[in-house]
Amino acid sequence: MIDSILLRFAIIFNLFLIVSAALLAGNVNVWRRTLGYNEVVQSIVVDPHQSGSLYCCSYADVFHTTDDGETWFSCGLGTERGYPKSLAIDPVAQGVVYVGTVDGKILKSRDAGESWTEMSVGLGSGSWEDGGIVQIEILPTDNQTILAVSPRNGLYKSTNAGQIWRLIRAGSLSSLAIDPKNPAILIVGGEQGILLKSTDCGATWRDAAEGMPRDKVLDFAIDPSDSESIFAATQGGGLYQTTNGGGSWSLNKFPGAWILSVVIHPLEPHNMFLVYSTVAQLVYRSVDHGKNWVRLNTGYPGRLLALDPLRPHHVYLGLMDRSPRLEAGLSLSTNDGDSWTRLASRGLPDDWISGLALDPSSKGVLYAATYSGIYKSLDGGRTWRANSGDLPASPVDGIAVAKSNPSVIYAYESNSGMYRSQNGGVNWVLRDSGLGDQPVRTFAIDPTNPDIVWASDGLLYYTHDGGVTWAEKPISYSM
């Protein structure tokens, strides 16, 4: 339910990005978007081949950094090929990345995210409600064997690096873990306390839920030094542990809690972290294999965790708050969680980014519409400054720059209307006479005439005089 709501937020706030990039740039591939504070991160994977390199995805795109999050670059996936949900990095072949989408697709990149190929043969359908492909895991000893979790359909397996998939376990599954010492051992969890174990890489399964509550299993962590020790994060039951490989389970900590994520460091197995979901998600750490837990001061509510396999003390935290003002983005700790640094584009405000637009005449010039106003970057999104001019102080829901005259900018505020600037955002004039009463969700400027603009609030509107007047344009359908 939470992911479904977040997806709808992401669609609304990123729809304009897709339209403006296509119309203004003429080629979506030239749009290089940086990770902002407001990206609700769905998955984080740390590159085992290169220190400081990691990927994360929001519903808007997949992002890549090679400098520990100082700068982020879009991998160009966007949303037209499916909203990204899960990620995996090939442990053997450098630069090979897989992404799962909310509509049940899997895409593969062989060049560190520069280009993508769909690899969905044999996969069933997915949907927003069930999350599509929520997890992808690659066997550490055989990078041709890949497993993918679909809550609607079950567990899929490919033995040829994603070319063909087959369903090896049907059911409403939500999580998967592979034994790092013996990759033939799999643990899967799902709705209503489903917990199954396979010792032959999915050919056969047995029930392994003794002692577990009837709660959805959200995450697993297998101790890399002791395969019999496994931790299970549940939705409303707390953190559970088995010391006999799933023969029986007992409550470890946090009875009745949602545990969103649990991780064990591969180089220091005594070092563990988890996200405890309350009103504000809290992060805890254990240094004694889960016997005792200490709350960490992350500064922001957490959602999911990733540990750097090359650097034992580096911890990445995906952020999310359930309050109306969503906190999102990514934080990094280089000292096992004692202190944290927020990673994102410098200078942007700490609130939602509702629209982005580029200056088609100047390389690296970007505009961002935020709840705090309009911001401008001259260096491809690395740094930003306020650029609202005399625009009324109100959340800005969308922005577009005219391709034929980049000094002409349109911005929409749901609280006050559509505005036009003729001098690059210094001065603004209200131009919404004739627009409907509902909030405008997307708009685009004609690439050859800055006075012609199309806008939609569910109905379609058109202006030929720069917004002085607007007229509804009925849409007719032919069968």
Coordinates of N, CA and C in Angstrom, one line a residue, residues 29-169:
N29 N 17.7 10.9 -24.4 CA 19.0 10.5 -23.9 C 19.9 11.6 -23.5
V30 N 19.7 12.8 -24.0 CA 20.6 13.9 -23.6 C 20.2 14.5 -22.2
W31 N 19.1 14.1 -21.7 CA 18.7 14.6 -20.4 C 19.5 13.8 -19.3
R32 N 20.3 14.6 -18.5 CA 21.1 14.0 -17.5 C 20.6 14.5 -16.2
R33 N 19.9 13.7 -15.5 CA 19.3 14.2 -14.2 C 20.1 13.7 -13.0
T34 N 20.3 14.5 -12.1 CA 21.1 14.1 -10.9 C 20.1 13.7 -9.8
L35 N 20.6 12.9 -8.9 CA 19.8 12.4 -7.7 C 19.6 13.6 -6.8
G36 N 18.3 13.8 -6.5 CA 17.9 14.9 -5.6 C 17.6 14.5 -4.2
Y37 N 17.4 15.4 -3.3 CA 17.1 15.1 -1.9 C 15.7 14.4 -1.9
N38 N 14.9 14.6 -2.9 CA 13.5 14.1 -2.8 C 13.2 12.8 -3.5
E39 N 14.3 12.2 -4.0 CA 14.1 10.9 -4.7 C 13.8 9.8 -3.6
V40 N 12.7 9.2 -3.6 CA 12.4 8.1 -2.7 C 13.1 6.9 -3.2
V41 N 14.2 6.5 -2.6 CA 15.1 5.5 -3.1 C 14.4 4.1 -2.9
Q42 N 14.3 3.3 -3.9 CA 13.7 2.0 -3.8 C 14.7 0.9 -3.7
S43 N 15.9 1.1 -4.2 CA 16.9 0.1 -4.1 C 18.3 0.7 -4.1
I44 N 19.3 0.2 -3.4 CA 20.6 0.6 -3.4 C 21.5 -0.6 -3.6
V45 N 22.5 -0.6 -4.5 CA 23.5 -1.6 -4.6 C 24.8 -1.0 -4.8
V46 N 25.8 -1.5 -4.0 CA 27.2 -1.0 -4.0 C 28.0 -1.9 -4.9
D47 N 28.8 -1.2 -5.7 CA 29.6 -1.9 -6.8 C 30.7 -2.7 -6.1
P48 N 30.8 -4.0 -6.3 CA 31.8 -4.8 -5.7 C 33.2 -4.7 -6.5
H49 N 33.1 -4.0 -7.6 CA 34.3 -3.9 -8.5 C 35.0 -2.6 -8.3
Q50 N 34.4 -1.6 -7.9 CA 35.0 -0.2 -7.8 C 34.6 0.5 -6.6
S51 N 35.6 0.9 -5.8 CA 35.3 1.7 -4.6 C 34.7 3.0 -4.9
G52 N 33.6 3.4 -4.2 CA 33.0 4.7 -4.4 C 31.9 4.6 -5.4
S53 N 31.7 3.5 -6.1 CA 30.7 3.4 -7.1 C 29.5 2.6 -6.5
L54 N 28.3 3.2 -6.7 CA 27.1 2.6 -6.4 C 25.9 3.1 -7.3
Y55 N 24.9 2.3 -7.3 CA 23.7 2.6 -8.1 C 22.5 2.6 -7.1
C56 N 21.5 3.5 -7.4 CA 20.3 3.4 -6.7 C 19.2 3.8 -7.7
C57 N 18.0 3.4 -7.3 CA 16.8 3.7 -8.2 C 15.7 4.3 -7.4
S58 N 15.0 5.2 -8.0 CA 13.7 5.7 -7.5 C 12.7 5.3 -8.6
Y59 N 11.5 5.6 -8.4 CA 10.5 5.3 -9.5 C 10.8 6.1 -10.7
A60 N 11.6 7.2 -10.6 CA 11.8 8.1 -11.8 C 12.9 7.6 -12.7
D61 N 14.0 6.9 -12.1 CA 15.1 6.6 -12.9 C 16.1 5.7 -12.1
V62 N 17.2 5.3 -12.8 CA 18.3 4.7 -12.1 C 19.4 5.7 -12.1
F63 N 20.1 5.8 -11.0 CA 21.2 6.8 -10.9 C 22.5 6.1 -10.5
H64 N 23.6 6.6 -10.9 CA 25.0 6.1 -10.7 C 25.9 7.1 -10.2
T65 N 26.7 6.8 -9.2 CA 27.8 7.7 -8.8 C 29.1 6.9 -8.7
T66 N 30.2 7.5 -9.0 CA 31.5 6.9 -8.8 C 32.4 7.6 -7.8
D67 N 31.8 8.6 -7.1 CA 32.6 9.3 -6.1 C 31.8 9.4 -4.8
D68 N 31.3 8.3 -4.4 CA 30.6 8.2 -3.1 C 29.4 9.1 -2.9
G69 N 28.8 9.5 -4.0 CA 27.6 10.3 -4.0 C 27.8 11.8 -4.1
E70 N 29.0 12.2 -4.3 CA 29.2 13.6 -4.5 C 28.5 14.1 -5.8
T71 N 28.5 13.3 -6.8 CA 27.8 13.6 -8.0 C 27.0 12.4 -8.5
W72 N 25.8 12.6 -9.0 CA 25.0 11.5 -9.5 C 24.6 11.8 -11.0
F73 N 24.5 10.7 -11.7 CA 24.1 10.8 -13.1 C 23.0 9.8 -13.4
S74 N 22.0 10.3 -14.2 CA 21.0 9.4 -14.7 C 21.5 8.4 -15.6
C75 N 21.0 7.1 -15.5 CA 21.4 6.1 -16.4 C 20.5 6.1 -17.6
G76 N 19.6 7.1 -17.7 CA 18.9 7.2 -19.0 C 17.7 6.2 -19.1
L77 N 17.4 5.5 -18.0 CA 16.3 4.6 -18.2 C 14.9 5.3 -18.2
G78 N 14.8 6.3 -17.3 CA 13.6 7.1 -17.3 C 12.4 6.2 -16.8
T79 N 11.2 6.6 -17.2 CA 10.0 5.8 -16.9 C 9.3 5.2 -18.1
E80 N 9.7 5.6 -19.3 CA 9.0 5.1 -20.4 C 9.2 3.6 -20.6
R81 N 10.2 3.0 -20.0 CA 10.4 1.5 -20.1 C 10.0 0.8 -18.8
G82 N 9.3 1.5 -17.9 CA 8.9 0.9 -16.7 C 9.5 1.6 -15.5
Y83 N 8.7 1.8 -14.4 CA 9.2 2.5 -13.2 C 10.2 1.6 -12.4
P84 N 11.5 2.0 -12.3 CA 12.5 1.1 -11.6 C 12.1 0.8 -10.2
K85 N 12.3 -0.4 -9.7 CA 12.0 -0.9 -8.4 C 13.2 -1.6 -7.7
S86 N 13.9 -2.4 -8.4 CA 15.0 -3.2 -7.8 C 16.2 -3.2 -8.7
L87 N 17.4 -3.5 -8.0 CA 18.7 -3.5 -8.7 C 19.5 -4.7 -8.3
A88 N 20.4 -5.1 -9.2 CA 21.4 -6.0 -8.9 C 22.7 -5.8 -9.8
I89 N 23.9 -6.0 -9.2 CA 25.1 -5.8 -9.9 C 25.7 -7.2 -10.1
D90 N 26.2 -7.5 -11.3 CA 26.9 -8.8 -11.6 C 28.1 -8.9 -10.7
P91 N 28.3 -9.9 -9.9 CA 29.5 -10.0 -9.0 C 30.8 -10.4 -9.8
V92 N 30.6 -10.8 -11.0 CA 31.8 -11.2 -11.8 C 32.1 -10.3 -12.9
A93 N 31.1 -9.9 -13.7 CA 31.4 -9.0 -14.9 C 31.2 -7.6 -14.5
Q94 N 32.2 -6.8 -14.6 CA 32.1 -5.4 -14.3 C 31.3 -4.6 -15.3
G95 N 30.5 -3.7 -14.7 CA 29.6 -2.9 -15.6 C 28.3 -3.5 -15.9
V96 N 28.0 -4.7 -15.5 CA 26.7 -5.4 -15.8 C 25.7 -5.1 -14.7
V97 N 24.6 -4.5 -15.0 CA 23.6 -4.1 -14.0 C 22.2 -4.6 -14.4
Y98 N 21.4 -5.1 -13.5 CA 20.0 -5.5 -13.8 C 19.1 -4.6 -13.0
V99 N 18.0 -4.2 -13.6 CA 16.9 -3.5 -12.9 C 15.6 -4.1 -13.2
G100 N 14.8 -4.3 -12.1 CA 13.4 -4.8 -12.2 C 12.5 -3.6 -12.1
T101 N 11.3 -3.7 -12.8 CA 10.4 -2.6 -12.8 C 9.1 -3.0 -12.2
V102 N 8.2 -2.0 -11.9 CA 7.0 -2.2 -11.2 C 5.9 -2.9 -12.1
D103 N 6.2 -2.9 -13.4 CA 5.3 -3.6 -14.3 C 5.8 -5.0 -14.7
G104 N 6.8 -5.5 -13.9 CA 7.2 -6.9 -14.1 C 8.3 -7.1 -15.1
K105 N 9.0 -6.1 -15.6 CA 10.0 -6.3 -16.5 C 11.4 -6.4 -15.8
I106 N 12.4 -6.9 -16.6 CA 13.8 -6.8 -16.1 C 14.6 -6.3 -17.3
L107 N 15.4 -5.3 -17.0 CA 16.3 -4.8 -18.0 C 17.8 -5.0 -17.6
K108 N 18.6 -5.0 -18.6 CA 20.1 -5.3 -18.3 C 20.9 -4.3 -19.1
S109 N 21.9 -3.8 -18.4 CA 23.0 -3.0 -19.0 C 24.3 -3.7 -18.9
R110 N 25.0 -3.6 -20.0 CA 26.4 -4.2 -20.0 C 27.5 -3.1 -20.0
D111 N 27.1 -1.8 -19.9 CA 28.0 -0.7 -19.9 C 27.8 0.3 -18.8
A112 N 27.5 -0.3 -17.6 CA 27.4 0.6 -16.3 C 26.2 1.5 -16.4
G113 N 25.1 1.1 -17.1 CA 23.9 2.0 -17.2 C 23.8 2.9 -18.3
E114 N 24.8 2.9 -19.3 CA 24.7 3.8 -20.4 C 23.6 3.4 -21.4
S115 N 23.4 2.1 -21.5 CA 22.3 1.6 -22.4 C 21.7 0.3 -21.8
W116 N 20.4 0.0 -22.2 CA 19.7 -1.0 -21.5 C 19.0 -1.9 -22.6
T117 N 18.9 -3.2 -22.3 CA 18.2 -4.2 -23.1 C 17.1 -4.9 -22.2
E118 N 15.9 -5.0 -22.7 CA 14.9 -5.7 -21.9 C 15.2 -7.3 -22.0
M119 N 15.1 -7.9 -20.8 CA 15.4 -9.3 -20.7 C 14.2 -9.9 -19.9
S120 N 13.0 -10.0 -20.5 CA 11.8 -10.4 -19.8 C 11.1 -11.6 -20.3
V121 N 11.8 -12.4 -21.2 CA 11.1 -13.5 -21.8 C 10.9 -14.6 -20.7
G122 N 9.6 -14.9 -20.5 CA 9.2 -15.9 -19.6 C 8.7 -15.3 -18.3
L123 N 8.8 -14.0 -18.1 CA 8.3 -13.4 -16.9 C 6.8 -13.1 -17.0
G124 N 6.1 -13.2 -15.9 CA 4.7 -12.9 -15.9 C 4.5 -11.4 -15.8
S125 N 3.2 -11.0 -15.7 CA 2.9 -9.5 -15.6 C 3.1 -9.1 -14.2
G126 N 3.2 -7.8 -14.1 CA 3.3 -7.1 -12.7 C 2.4 -5.9 -12.7
S127 N 2.3 -5.3 -11.5 CA 1.4 -4.1 -11.4 C 1.9 -3.2 -10.3
W128 N 1.4 -2.0 -10.3 CA 1.8 -1.0 -9.3 C 1.5 -1.6 -7.9
E129 N 0.3 -2.2 -7.7 CA -0.1 -2.7 -6.4 C 0.9 -3.7 -5.8
D130 N 1.4 -4.6 -6.6 CA 2.2 -5.7 -6.1 C 3.7 -5.4 -6.2
G131 N 4.0 -4.3 -6.9 CA 5.4 -3.9 -7.0 C 6.3 -4.4 -8.1
G132 N 5.7 -5.3 -8.9 CA 6.4 -5.8 -10.1 C 7.6 -6.8 -9.6
I133 N 8.8 -6.5 -10.1 CA 10.0 -7.3 -9.7 C 10.6 -6.5 -8.5
V134 N 10.4 -7.1 -7.3 CA 10.8 -6.4 -6.1 C 12.2 -6.7 -5.6
Q135 N 12.8 -7.8 -6.2 CA 14.2 -8.2 -5.8 C 14.8 -9.0 -6.9
I136 N 16.1 -8.8 -7.1 CA 16.9 -9.5 -8.1 C 18.2 -10.0 -7.4
E137 N 18.5 -11.2 -7.4 CA 19.7 -11.7 -6.8 C 20.5 -12.6 -7.8
I138 N 21.8 -12.4 -7.9 CA 22.7 -13.2 -8.8 C 23.6 -14.1 -7.9
L139 N 23.7 -15.4 -8.3 CA 24.5 -16.3 -7.6 C 25.9 -15.8 -7.6
P140 N 26.6 -15.7 -6.4 CA 27.9 -15.2 -6.3 C 29.0 -16.1 -7.0
T141 N 28.7 -17.4 -7.2 CA 29.6 -18.3 -7.9 C 29.3 -18.6 -9.3
D142 N 28.1 -18.1 -9.8 CA 27.7 -18.4 -11.1 C 26.8 -17.2 -11.6
N143 N 27.4 -16.3 -12.3 CA 26.7 -15.1 -12.7 C 25.7 -15.3 -13.8
Q144 N 25.6 -16.5 -14.4 CA 24.6 -16.9 -15.3 C 23.3 -17.2 -14.7
T145 N 23.3 -17.5 -13.4 CA 22.1 -17.9 -12.7 C 21.6 -16.7 -11.8
I146 N 20.4 -16.3 -12.2 CA 19.8 -15.1 -11.5 C 18.4 -15.5 -11.1
L147 N 18.0 -14.9 -9.9 CA 16.7 -15.1 -9.3 C 16.0 -13.8 -9.2
A148 N 14.7 -13.8 -9.4 CA 13.9 -12.6 -9.4 C 12.6 -12.9 -8.6
V149 N 12.2 -12.0 -7.7 CA 11.0 -12.1 -6.9 C 9.9 -11.2 -7.4
S150 N 8.7 -11.8 -7.7 CA 7.5 -11.1 -8.1 C 6.4 -11.4 -7.1
P151 N 5.9 -10.4 -6.3 CA 4.9 -10.7 -5.3 C 3.6 -11.3 -6.0
R152 N 3.3 -11.0 -7.2 CA 2.1 -11.5 -7.9 C 2.3 -12.9 -8.3
N153 N 3.5 -13.3 -8.8 CA 3.7 -14.6 -9.5 C 4.5 -15.5 -8.7
G154 N 5.6 -15.1 -8.0 CA 6.4 -16.0 -7.3 C 7.9 -15.7 -7.6
L155 N 8.7 -16.8 -7.6 CA 10.1 -16.7 -7.8 C 10.5 -17.2 -9.2
Y156 N 11.2 -16.4 -9.9 CA 11.7 -16.8 -11.3 C 13.2 -17.0 -11.2
K157 N 13.6 -17.9 -12.2 CA 15.1 -18.2 -12.3 C 15.5 -18.2 -13.7
S158 N 16.7 -17.6 -14.0 CA 17.3 -17.7 -15.3 C 18.7 -18.3 -15.1
T159 N 19.0 -19.2 -16.1 CA 20.3 -19.8 -16.0 C 21.2 -19.4 -17.2
N160 N 20.8 -18.3 -17.9 CA 21.5 -17.8 -19.0 C 21.6 -16.3 -19.0
A161 N 21.9 -15.7 -17.8 CA 22.1 -14.3 -17.6 C 20.9 -13.5 -18.0
G162 N 19.7 -14.0 -17.8 CA 18.5 -13.2 -18.0 C 17.8 -13.3 -19.4
Q163 N 18.4 -14.1 -20.2 CA 17.8 -14.3 -21.6 C 16.4 -14.9 -21.5
I164 N 16.3 -16.0 -20.7 CA 15.0 -16.7 -20.5 C 14.8 -16.9 -19.1
W165 N 13.5 -16.7 -18.6 CA 13.2 -17.0 -17.2 C 12.1 -18.1 -17.1
R166 N 12.1 -18.8 -16.0 CA 11.0 -19.7 -15.7 C 10.6 -19.6 -14.3
L167 N 9.4 -19.9 -14.0 CA 8.9 -19.8 -12.7 C 9.2 -21.1 -11.9
I168 N 10.0 -21.0 -10.8 CA 10.4 -22.1 -10.1 C 9.6 -22.3 -8.7
R169 N 8.9 -21.2 -8.3 CA 8.0 -21.3 -7.1 C 6.9 -20.3 -7.2

